Tab-separated table of C-alpha atoms in Angstrom:
chain	number	residue	atom	x	y	z
A	1	MET	CA	10.269	15.923	-27.593
A	2	ARG	CA	9.353	13.296	-25.375
A	3	SER	CA	13.251	11.804	-24.719
A	4	ASN	CA	14.111	15.142	-23.872
A	5	ARG	CA	11.775	15.212	-21.418
A	6	GLY	CA	12.770	12.061	-19.859
A	7	VAL	CA	16.875	12.992	-20.061
A	8	ARG	CA	15.810	16.059	-17.707
A	9	ALA	CA	13.661	14.135	-15.610
A	10	GLY	CA	17.288	11.678	-15.275
A	11	VAL	CA	19.099	15.071	-14.815
A	12	VAL	CA	16.720	15.812	-11.889
A	13	ALA	CA	16.565	12.405	-10.361
A	14	VAL	CA	20.173	12.181	-10.079
A	15	ALA	CA	20.324	15.912	-8.763
A	16	LEU	CA	17.712	14.987	-5.869
A	17	VAL	CA	19.832	11.315	-5.123
A	18	LEU	CA	22.880	13.796	-4.784
A	19	ALA	CA	20.904	16.312	-2.556
A	20	ALA	CA	19.809	13.420	-0.332
A	21	GLY	CA	23.886	12.907	0.334
A	22	ALA	CA	23.214	8.545	-0.756
A	23	ALA	CA	24.512	7.110	-3.222
A	24	PRO	CA	22.817	6.205	-5.759
A	25	ALA	CA	22.147	2.375	-5.580
A	26	VAL	CA	23.052	-0.245	-8.211
A	27	ALA	CA	20.030	-2.005	-7.934
A	28	GLU	CA	17.608	0.514	-8.410
A	29	GLY	CA	16.367	0.629	-12.502
A	30	ASP	CA	18.866	-0.868	-13.524
A	31	GLY	CA	16.477	-1.824	-16.436
A	32	ALA	CA	16.611	-5.755	-15.324
A	33	CYS	CA	13.465	-6.553	-13.464
A	34	ASN	CA	15.516	-9.037	-11.334
A	35	ASP	CA	14.615	-11.794	-8.623
A	36	GLY	CA	14.309	-9.252	-5.358
A	37	ASP	CA	12.597	-6.546	-7.694
A	38	ALA	CA	9.374	-4.014	-7.578
A	39	CYS	CA	8.736	-3.803	-11.749
A	40	LEU	CA	6.476	-0.840	-12.101
A	41	TYR	CA	4.765	-0.918	-15.832
A	42	TYR	CA	3.807	2.334	-17.624
A	43	ASN	CA	0.346	0.012	-19.055
A	44	SER	CA	-1.847	-2.245	-17.634
A	45	ASN	CA	-1.395	-5.867	-17.426
A	46	THR	CA	2.914	-5.747	-16.949
A	47	LYS	CA	2.934	-4.679	-20.375
A	48	GLY	CA	4.963	-1.145	-21.617
A	49	ALA	CA	7.989	0.376	-20.383
A	50	ARG	CA	8.987	-0.473	-16.795
A	51	PHE	CA	10.811	0.731	-13.481
A	52	ASP	CA	12.240	-1.734	-11.127
A	53	HIS	CA	13.723	-0.928	-7.757
A	54	ARG	CA	15.007	-3.245	-4.769
A	55	TYR	CA	14.767	-1.088	-2.021
A	56	ASN	CA	11.811	1.585	-0.745
A	57	VAL	CA	11.273	4.618	-2.474
A	58	ALA	CA	9.805	7.598	0.017
A	59	ASN	CA	8.614	9.204	-3.771
A	60	TYR	CA	8.866	7.960	-6.985
A	61	ALA	CA	9.942	11.794	-8.517
A	62	GLY	CA	12.526	11.873	-10.325
A	63	TYR	CA	12.671	8.581	-11.754
A	64	THR	CA	11.495	7.802	-14.990
A	65	PHE	CA	10.601	4.110	-16.913
A	66	MET	CA	12.483	2.475	-19.483
A	67	ARG	CA	12.343	0.384	-22.194
A	68	SER	CA	11.590	-3.283	-21.120
A	69	PRO	CA	11.054	-6.930	-22.847
A	70	ASP	CA	7.405	-6.271	-22.042
A	71	GLY	CA	7.274	-3.053	-24.253
A	72	SER	CA	8.549	0.666	-25.207
A	73	SER	CA	5.191	2.577	-24.441
A	74	GLY	CA	5.756	5.247	-21.512
A	75	THR	CA	9.999	5.658	-21.963
A	76	GLY	CA	11.126	8.225	-20.236
A	77	ALA	CA	7.742	9.181	-18.766
A	78	PRO	CA	8.184	9.818	-14.820
A	79	VAL	CA	7.388	7.032	-13.042
A	80	LYS	CA	5.339	8.858	-9.798
A	81	ASN	CA	1.883	8.956	-10.367
A	82	ASN	CA	2.472	7.093	-14.002
A	83	ALA	CA	2.550	3.164	-12.965
A	84	ALA	CA	-0.408	1.238	-14.057
A	85	SER	CA	0.547	-2.491	-13.097
A	86	VAL	CA	3.147	-3.726	-11.287
A	87	TRP	CA	5.052	-7.164	-10.480
A	88	ASN	CA	6.506	-7.996	-7.371
A	89	ASN	CA	9.258	-10.430	-8.662
A	90	ASP	CA	10.415	-10.657	-4.701
A	91	PRO	CA	9.908	-14.336	-3.371
A	92	THR	CA	9.114	-13.406	0.325
A	93	HIS	CA	8.703	-10.083	0.798
A	94	ILE	CA	4.565	-8.208	0.445
A	95	LEU	CA	5.231	-4.842	-1.883
A	96	ARG	CA	2.788	-1.805	-1.010
A	97	ILE	CA	2.105	1.019	-3.300
A	98	TYR	CA	1.089	4.135	-1.679
A	99	TYR	CA	-1.233	6.946	-2.716
A	100	GLY	CA	1.100	9.514	-0.857
A	101	SER	CA	4.597	10.063	-0.606
A	102	ASN	CA	6.783	9.497	2.064
A	103	TYR	CA	4.442	5.668	2.501
A	104	GLN	CA	0.999	8.135	3.790
A	105	GLY	CA	-2.660	7.068	2.242
A	106	PRO	CA	-4.133	4.267	1.330
A	107	VAL	CA	-2.186	1.504	-0.009
A	108	GLN	CA	-2.612	-1.587	-2.455
A	109	GLU	CA	-0.244	-4.338	-1.388
A	110	ILE	CA	0.859	-6.713	-3.927
A	111	GLY	CA	1.900	-10.527	-2.861
A	112	PRO	CA	5.146	-11.990	-3.612
A	113	LYS	CA	5.899	-13.570	-7.008
A	114	SER	CA	2.433	-11.483	-7.930
A	115	THR	CA	1.538	-9.216	-10.550
A	116	ALA	CA	-1.557	-6.580	-10.132
A	117	ASP	CA	-3.048	-3.999	-11.723
A	118	LEU	CA	-2.951	-0.744	-9.522
A	119	ASP	CA	-6.222	-0.110	-7.864
A	120	PRO	CA	-8.636	2.271	-9.994
A	121	ALA	CA	-7.833	5.406	-8.030
A	122	LEU	CA	-4.335	4.387	-7.295
A	123	LYS	CA	-2.910	3.831	-10.833
A	124	ASN	CA	-1.748	7.240	-11.913
A	125	ASN	CA	-1.737	8.163	-8.235
A	126	ASN	CA	1.923	5.967	-7.350
A	127	ALA	CA	3.819	8.069	-5.270
A	128	SER	CA	5.800	5.658	-2.850
A	129	GLY	CA	6.749	2.465	-2.240
A	130	SER	CA	7.726	0.654	0.480
A	131	TRP	CA	8.606	-3.776	1.603
A	132	THR	CA	6.845	-5.625	4.399
A	133	ALA	CA	6.760	-8.467	5.758
A	134	GLN	CA	4.025	-10.896	5.798
B	1	MET	CA	-8.548	23.214	23.738
B	2	ARG	CA	-10.192	19.580	23.090
B	3	PRO	CA	-8.452	16.544	25.533
B	4	ARG	CA	-7.485	14.164	23.216
B	5	ARG	CA	-8.188	10.964	25.336
B	6	GLY	CA	-10.528	10.658	28.322
B	7	PRO	CA	-13.444	8.291	29.055
B	8	ALA	CA	-15.613	10.219	26.537
B	9	THR	CA	-13.248	9.794	23.793
B	10	ILE	CA	-13.286	6.131	24.999
B	11	ALA	CA	-16.475	6.467	24.246
B	12	LEU	CA	-17.161	7.698	20.992
B	13	LEU	CA	-14.324	5.615	19.683
B	14	GLY	CA	-16.812	2.463	21.514
B	15	LEU	CA	-19.425	3.798	19.267
B	16	ALA	CA	-16.826	3.685	15.735
B	17	LEU	CA	-16.470	0.524	16.304
B	18	ALA	CA	-19.374	-0.214	17.199
B	19	ALA	CA	-20.595	1.053	13.820
B	20	LEU	CA	-17.935	-1.324	11.916
B	21	ALA	CA	-19.715	-4.154	13.391
B	22	GLY	CA	-22.895	-3.098	12.127
B	23	CYS	CA	-24.454	-1.646	15.068
B	24	THR	CA	-25.702	1.827	13.776
B	25	GLY	CA	-28.321	2.444	16.065
B	26	ALA	CA	-26.477	3.841	19.156
B	27	GLY	CA	-24.527	6.342	16.402
B	28	ASP	CA	-25.818	9.444	17.428
B	29	ARG	CA	-25.622	8.686	21.017
B	30	GLY	CA	-22.679	10.950	22.047
B	31	GLY	CA	-20.976	11.202	18.936
B	32	ARG	CA	-20.625	15.021	17.418
B	33	PRO	CA	-24.167	15.400	15.197
B	34	PRO	CA	-22.933	14.894	11.709
B	35	ALA	CA	-22.414	17.609	9.300
B	36	ALA	CA	-25.144	17.979	6.888
B	37	ASP	CA	-24.116	16.931	4.001
B	38	GLY	CA	-26.479	18.344	0.600
B	39	ALA	CA	-23.899	17.277	-1.997
B	40	SER	CA	-21.714	14.684	-1.902
B	41	GLY	CA	-24.400	11.849	-2.066
B	42	ALA	CA	-22.513	10.171	0.779
B	43	PRO	CA	-24.277	8.831	3.882
B	44	PRO	CA	-23.758	10.308	7.280
B	45	PRO	CA	-21.237	8.893	9.018
B	46	ALA	CA	-22.596	6.766	12.167
B	47	ALA	CA	-20.071	8.624	14.598
B	48	ILE	CA	-17.068	11.213	14.468
B	49	PRO	CA	-14.213	9.771	17.097
B	50	VAL	CA	-12.362	12.730	18.383
B	51	THR	CA	-8.897	11.974	18.724
B	52	GLY	CA	-5.800	12.538	17.483
B	53	ASP	CA	-4.351	9.846	16.233
B	54	VAL	CA	-6.959	6.673	14.618
B	55	THR	CA	-4.348	3.871	14.746
B	56	GLY	CA	-6.371	1.523	16.727
B	57	LEU	CA	-9.105	1.674	14.518
B	58	ASP	CA	-9.035	-0.442	11.153
B	59	LEU	CA	-11.110	-0.128	8.770
B	60	PRO	CA	-14.763	-1.945	7.866
B	61	ILE	CA	-12.959	-3.187	3.927
B	62	ALA	CA	-10.356	-5.421	6.741
B	63	ALA	CA	-13.054	-7.821	6.973
B	64	TYR	CA	-12.769	-9.026	3.163
B	65	LEU	CA	-8.852	-9.343	3.261
B	66	PRO	CA	-6.969	-12.188	4.742
B	67	THR	CA	-5.484	-10.922	8.543
B	68	ARG	CA	-1.340	-11.046	8.654
B	69	GLU	CA	-1.594	-14.467	10.314
B	70	GLN	CA	-3.761	-16.025	7.176
B	71	ARG	CA	-1.903	-14.750	4.675
B	72	ALA	CA	1.725	-16.240	6.591
B	73	ARG	CA	-0.298	-19.659	7.148
B	74	ARG	CA	-0.407	-19.626	2.942
B	75	SER	CA	3.018	-18.675	2.476
B	76	VAL	CA	4.199	-21.922	4.634
B	77	ALA	CA	1.559	-23.791	3.202
B	78	GLU	CA	3.190	-22.996	0.042
B	79	ALA	CA	6.584	-23.695	0.910
B	80	VAL	CA	5.779	-26.787	2.063
B	81	LEU	CA	4.192	-27.445	-1.423
B	82	ILE	CA	6.723	-26.182	-3.633
B	83	ARG	CA	9.951	-28.072	-1.483
B	84	ASP	CA	7.721	-31.534	-2.473
B	85	CYS	CA	7.062	-30.087	-5.702
B	86	LEU	CA	11.201	-29.534	-6.535
B	87	ALA	CA	12.217	-32.670	-3.931
B	88	ARG	CA	10.183	-35.142	-6.897
B	89	LEU	CA	12.519	-32.750	-9.420
B	90	GLY	CA	15.620	-34.011	-6.911
B	91	LEU	CA	16.273	-30.424	-6.268
B	92	THR	CA	15.941	-29.609	-2.082
B	93	TYR	CA	14.888	-25.872	-1.412
B	94	GLN	CA	13.552	-24.410	1.372
B	95	VAL	CA	11.688	-21.200	0.521
B	96	PRO	CA	13.510	-18.853	2.739
B	97	PRO	CA	10.845	-16.796	5.462
B	98	ALA	CA	10.568	-13.185	4.942
B	99	GLY	CA	12.897	-11.057	7.010
B	100	ASP	CA	12.367	-7.630	7.958
B	101	GLY	CA	11.191	-5.433	5.595
B	102	GLY	CA	10.577	-2.128	5.385
B	103	PRO	CA	8.360	-0.003	8.359
B	104	VAL	CA	5.960	-2.370	9.165
B	105	LEU	CA	2.366	-0.052	9.521
B	106	LYS	CA	0.813	-0.870	13.215
B	107	SER	CA	-2.941	-0.977	11.115
B	108	ARG	CA	-4.611	0.274	7.799
B	109	THR	CA	-4.904	3.718	9.495
B	110	GLU	CA	-1.779	4.574	10.624
B	111	ARG	CA	-0.805	6.929	8.238
B	112	ARG	CA	-3.756	6.845	5.897
B	113	TYR	CA	-4.175	10.543	7.088
B	114	GLY	CA	-1.286	11.261	7.308
B	115	VAL	CA	1.375	11.081	10.621
B	116	GLY	CA	-0.746	11.359	14.050
B	117	ASP	CA	1.585	10.099	16.750
B	118	PRO	CA	3.212	13.122	18.709
B	119	VAL	CA	5.883	10.964	20.368
B	120	GLU	CA	6.906	9.199	16.951
B	121	VAL	CA	7.135	12.722	15.089
B	122	ALA	CA	9.246	14.137	17.632
B	123	THR	CA	11.708	11.416	16.493
B	124	TRP	CA	11.533	10.401	13.179
B	125	GLY	CA	9.453	13.567	11.568
B	126	PHE	CA	7.762	12.613	8.710
B	127	ARG	CA	9.021	9.115	8.304
B	128	PRO	CA	7.781	6.379	9.588
B	129	PRO	CA	9.925	5.014	12.677
B	130	GLY	CA	13.040	3.184	12.037
B	131	ALA	CA	13.047	4.162	7.860
B	132	GLY	CA	15.488	4.720	6.693
B	133	VAL	CA	15.731	6.706	3.219
B	134	GLY	CA	16.200	3.899	0.614
B	135	GLY	CA	19.674	2.422	-0.226
B	136	THR	CA	20.192	-0.789	1.743
B	137	ASP	CA	16.953	-1.213	4.026
B	138	LYS	CA	15.719	-4.997	2.695
B	139	PRO	CA	17.652	-8.133	3.141
B	140	SER	CA	17.296	-10.325	0.103
B	141	ALA	CA	17.320	-13.693	-0.133
B	142	PRO	CA	20.056	-14.893	-2.187
B	143	ALA	CA	18.891	-15.307	-5.688
B	144	PRO	CA	18.166	-19.365	-7.098
B	145	SER	CA	20.450	-20.429	-9.333
B	146	ARG	CA	19.050	-20.609	-12.613
B	147	GLU	CA	18.735	-24.326	-12.704
B	148	LEU	CA	16.180	-23.479	-9.591
B	149	ALA	CA	15.239	-20.738	-10.397
B	150	VAL	CA	13.436	-22.838	-13.500
B	151	ALA	CA	12.143	-25.392	-11.033
B	152	LEU	CA	10.543	-22.865	-9.259
B	153	TYR	CA	9.233	-20.354	-11.950
B	154	GLY	CA	9.434	-22.053	-15.218
B	155	THR	CA	11.785	-19.048	-15.675
B	156	ALA	CA	15.386	-18.036	-15.161
B	157	GLY	CA	13.708	-15.483	-13.085
B	158	ALA	CA	15.767	-12.443	-14.104
B	159	ASP	CA	13.467	-10.537	-16.871
B	160	GLY	CA	11.761	-14.176	-16.373
B	161	VAL	CA	8.200	-13.734	-17.755
B	162	PRO	CA	5.693	-12.198	-14.920
B	163	PRO	CA	3.065	-14.346	-13.922
B	164	ALA	CA	-0.165	-14.818	-16.519
B	165	PRO	CA	-3.599	-13.446	-15.451
B	166	THR	CA	-5.383	-16.507	-15.697
B	167	GLU	CA	-2.979	-18.880	-14.317
B	168	GLY	CA	-4.134	-21.063	-11.264
B	169	VAL	CA	-7.667	-20.773	-11.793
B	170	ASP	CA	-8.389	-23.532	-14.564
B	171	ARG	CA	-4.541	-24.503	-14.819
B	172	PRO	CA	-1.495	-24.384	-12.629
B	173	GLY	CA	1.143	-21.684	-13.760
B	174	PRO	CA	4.465	-22.652	-14.540
B	175	GLY	CA	6.927	-24.274	-12.272
B	176	CYS	CA	6.182	-25.277	-8.469
B	177	LEU	CA	5.165	-21.822	-7.336
B	178	GLY	CA	2.445	-21.983	-9.632
B	179	GLU	CA	1.958	-25.487	-9.036
B	180	ALA	CA	1.437	-24.901	-5.377
B	181	ARG	CA	-0.703	-21.652	-5.684
B	182	PHE	CA	-3.017	-23.470	-8.444
B	183	ALA	CA	-3.064	-25.985	-5.001
B	184	LEU	CA	-3.680	-23.839	-2.552
B	185	GLY	CA	-7.111	-22.417	-4.986
B	186	VAL	CA	-5.683	-18.775	-4.621
B	187	ASP	CA	-7.452	-17.365	-7.428
B	188	PRO	CA	-5.546	-14.788	-9.031
B	189	THR	CA	-8.043	-13.247	-11.374
B	190	LEU	CA	-10.003	-11.971	-8.238
B	191	GLU	CA	-5.817	-11.224	-6.679
B	192	ARG	CA	-5.289	-9.496	-9.539
B	193	ALA	CA	-9.124	-7.246	-9.671
B	194	ALA	CA	-8.488	-6.723	-5.624
B	195	LEU	CA	-11.805	-5.365	-5.309
B	196	PRO	CA	-11.404	-4.912	-1.395
B	197	SER	CA	-8.029	-3.115	-2.162
B	198	ARG	CA	-9.760	-1.052	-4.729
B	199	LEU	CA	-13.394	0.043	-2.018
B	200	ASP	CA	-10.580	0.630	0.226
B	201	VAL	CA	-8.101	3.196	-1.767
B	202	GLU	CA	-11.644	4.580	-3.621
B	203	SER	CA	-12.998	5.350	-0.185
B	204	PHE	CA	-9.837	7.177	0.605
B	205	GLU	CA	-10.164	8.866	-2.508
B	206	ARG	CA	-14.070	10.266	-1.946
B	207	SER	CA	-13.272	10.980	1.392
B	208	ARG	CA	-10.828	13.396	0.481
B	209	ALA	CA	-12.849	15.070	-1.808
B	210	ASP	CA	-16.463	15.012	0.941
B	211	PRO	CA	-17.248	18.574	2.077
B	212	ARG	CA	-16.992	17.373	5.559
B	213	VAL	CA	-13.296	16.234	5.272
B	214	ARG	CA	-12.951	19.531	2.915
B	215	ARG	CA	-13.857	21.335	6.038
B	216	VAL	CA	-11.708	20.195	8.459
B	217	LEU	CA	-8.293	20.385	5.883
B	218	ALA	CA	-9.259	23.611	5.999
B	219	GLN	CA	-9.054	24.562	9.278
B	220	TRP	CA	-6.576	22.555	9.638
B	221	SER	CA	-4.026	24.605	6.753
B	222	THR	CA	-5.013	27.306	8.455
B	223	CYS	CA	-3.458	26.007	11.742
B	224	MET	CA	-0.773	25.287	10.228
B	225	ARG	CA	-0.399	28.496	8.283
B	226	ALA	CA	-0.378	29.828	11.802
B	227	LYS	CA	2.816	28.101	12.664
B	228	GLY	CA	4.709	28.617	9.506
B	229	PHE	CA	3.951	26.030	7.224
B	230	ASP	CA	1.862	26.158	4.180
B	231	TYR	CA	0.134	22.765	2.895
B	232	PRO	CA	-3.202	22.084	1.647
B	233	ASP	CA	-3.058	18.424	3.841
B	234	PRO	CA	-1.658	16.447	6.115
B	235	LEU	CA	0.130	13.979	3.115
B	236	ALA	CA	0.929	17.056	1.093
B	237	ALA	CA	2.818	18.042	4.334
B	238	GLY	CA	4.352	14.405	4.768
B	239	GLY	CA	5.269	14.149	1.241
B	240	ASP	CA	7.737	17.677	1.004
B	241	PRO	CA	10.254	16.289	-1.328
B	242	GLN	CA	12.498	18.693	1.093
B	243	TRP	CA	12.297	16.064	3.481
B	244	ALA	CA	14.740	13.659	1.257
B	245	THR	CA	17.380	13.625	3.590
B	246	PRO	CA	19.332	11.412	4.737
B	247	ALA	CA	18.137	12.339	8.826
B	248	PRO	CA	14.938	14.387	9.651
B	249	SER	CA	15.648	18.256	9.854
B	250	ALA	CA	14.397	20.658	12.863
B	251	ARG	CA	12.292	21.889	10.517
B	252	GLU	CA	11.184	18.479	9.340
B	253	ILE	CA	10.232	17.729	12.952
B	254	ALA	CA	8.204	20.923	13.531
B	255	ALA	CA	6.495	20.406	10.820
B	256	ALA	CA	5.579	16.824	11.806
B	257	SER	CA	4.384	18.270	15.261
B	258	ALA	CA	2.716	20.950	13.715
B	259	THR	CA	0.835	18.655	11.392
B	260	VAL	CA	-0.082	16.277	14.644
B	261	ALA	CA	-0.924	19.146	17.019
B	262	CYS	CA	-3.645	20.895	14.064
B	263	LYS	CA	-4.874	17.907	13.139
B	264	ALA	CA	-5.841	17.109	16.676
B	265	GLU	CA	-7.130	20.654	17.339
B	266	HIS	CA	-9.380	20.192	14.324
B	267	ASP	CA	-10.082	16.473	14.701
B	268	VAL	CA	-8.610	15.757	11.176
B	269	ALA	CA	-7.975	12.229	11.856
B	270	GLY	CA	-11.769	11.678	13.734
B	271	THR	CA	-13.366	13.076	10.944
B	272	TRP	CA	-12.123	11.806	7.595
B	273	TYR	CA	-11.642	8.260	9.124
B	274	ALA	CA	-15.492	7.993	9.781
B	275	VAL	CA	-16.640	9.624	6.657
B	276	ASP	CA	-13.804	7.026	5.038
B	277	VAL	CA	-16.044	4.771	7.361
B	278	ALA	CA	-19.014	5.673	5.488
B	279	TYR	CA	-17.768	5.861	2.412
B	280	GLN	CA	-16.590	2.055	2.428
B	281	ARG	CA	-19.927	0.610	4.286
B	282	GLN	CA	-22.205	2.453	1.041
B	283	ALA	CA	-19.383	0.553	-1.560
B	284	ILE	CA	-19.439	-2.976	0.794
B	285	GLU	CA	-22.956	-2.540	0.533
B	286	ARG	CA	-22.746	-1.942	-3.331
B	287	GLU	CA	-20.401	-5.098	-4.072
B	288	ALA	CA	-22.179	-7.854	-1.519
B	289	ALA	CA	-22.392	-10.128	-4.420
B	290	ALA	CA	-18.761	-9.828	-5.664
B	291	LEU	CA	-17.455	-9.314	-1.948
B	292	THR	CA	-19.303	-12.616	-1.287
B	293	ARG	CA	-17.154	-14.751	-3.896
B	294	VAL	CA	-14.151	-12.925	-2.613
B	295	ARG	CA	-14.671	-13.917	0.551
B	296	ALA	CA	-16.047	-17.779	-0.675
B	297	ASN	CA	-12.442	-18.228	-2.486
B	298	GLU	CA	-10.624	-17.093	0.710
B	299	GLU	CA	-12.348	-19.465	2.506
B	300	GLU	CA	-11.869	-22.331	0.014
B	301	SER	CA	-8.175	-21.307	0.328
B	302	ALA	CA	-8.167	-21.095	3.936
B	303	ARG	CA	-9.023	-24.900	4.324
B	304	ARG	CA	-6.907	-25.698	1.796
B	305	VAL	CA	-4.191	-24.049	3.666
B	306	ALA	CA	-5.237	-26.270	6.754
B	307	ALA	CA	-5.143	-29.369	4.618
B	308	VAL	CA	-1.749	-28.961	3.727
B	309	LEU	CA	-0.805	-27.940	7.470
B	310	GLY	CA	-2.351	-30.675	9.166
B	311	GLY	CA	-5.449	-28.489	10.477
């Protein structure tokens, strides 16, 4: 049941990317939290399933959490409005997690090479994410 | 139709700013009388700025968040300490400066209540000016070598271990980065609790549900429907998945322009901002003791940064 939902969400993700006319970037959601990535976790304290992205994401809709070395809880769940904590694994950029899609609404900033639990009002309300220089 | 900018507007903006600085006495001298608030228990706003765009106005919580300049100074000090630490290990490395990131917000209020600038939306629709659609919009420094990553972070980086929550208070975290942050007195437990940020998002949610804001949002929705668009609020309009195209369509630009026009017509940004500010001031009072600790930690950290940078 749970994994079926994940598969369907994955199909939606591909469809959205194709509809947008953009080639899926290899670094987005490759499952590894590489140097330079933003890594969103399903559970607090950077635990559970994870979703990684390297570039700005105007809408987390369509992406799903993947099993990670930090746990499998939430595997296949949609990333949008489901993240509880974040690891900014970029050495120089600040990560901004927005309440609204398309970089709107209030924002929580996570510094370079830092982790944070999302603010209670933002937890399960993460809609988009972008990078900014200092 | 209300003029968007004029002497009266500027006077009202001044009042709002005075309210931010803590001078509530002048609050009702020129602003529209705040609507009665029976149910929400929120304090009345001091004054409601009449404006289509509140980008130039900051929020009270900003007083407890490091400024852009303070953050930049801290990261320079961090880079100095990291360079010295690596040099002791016989490694040469300079932390690269941050390149251009994604869209840089002019202020915390720029897109907080949805888009607001009629000139920007005419070209960009709902997207931040200059924004791409993802893909390659962040320059990345080359990943450090394995040897360097271990020295810097205590792990090889890729799929490494995220920093532990308590590192930096009683003990340095791993690697030269952990050592540098420990030396600069950045308390990650305060960073993680992120109280100012928490209050900032909380006041937004409360103000969004406040009857005074709901009233202008309903008026905004009616105004939008007359122009052929059906959304509950400006954030929903800007977040419509149909805008996920490589470039803004004519319809996106029309919807964004209508969003801005209807916001201005019903003073959505001004009303929302004033109520948001009122909730933040209430929260700042409630959390005064904790915020004092946050500020003390920031000040201590700033002193250490200054010592590293030589004044």
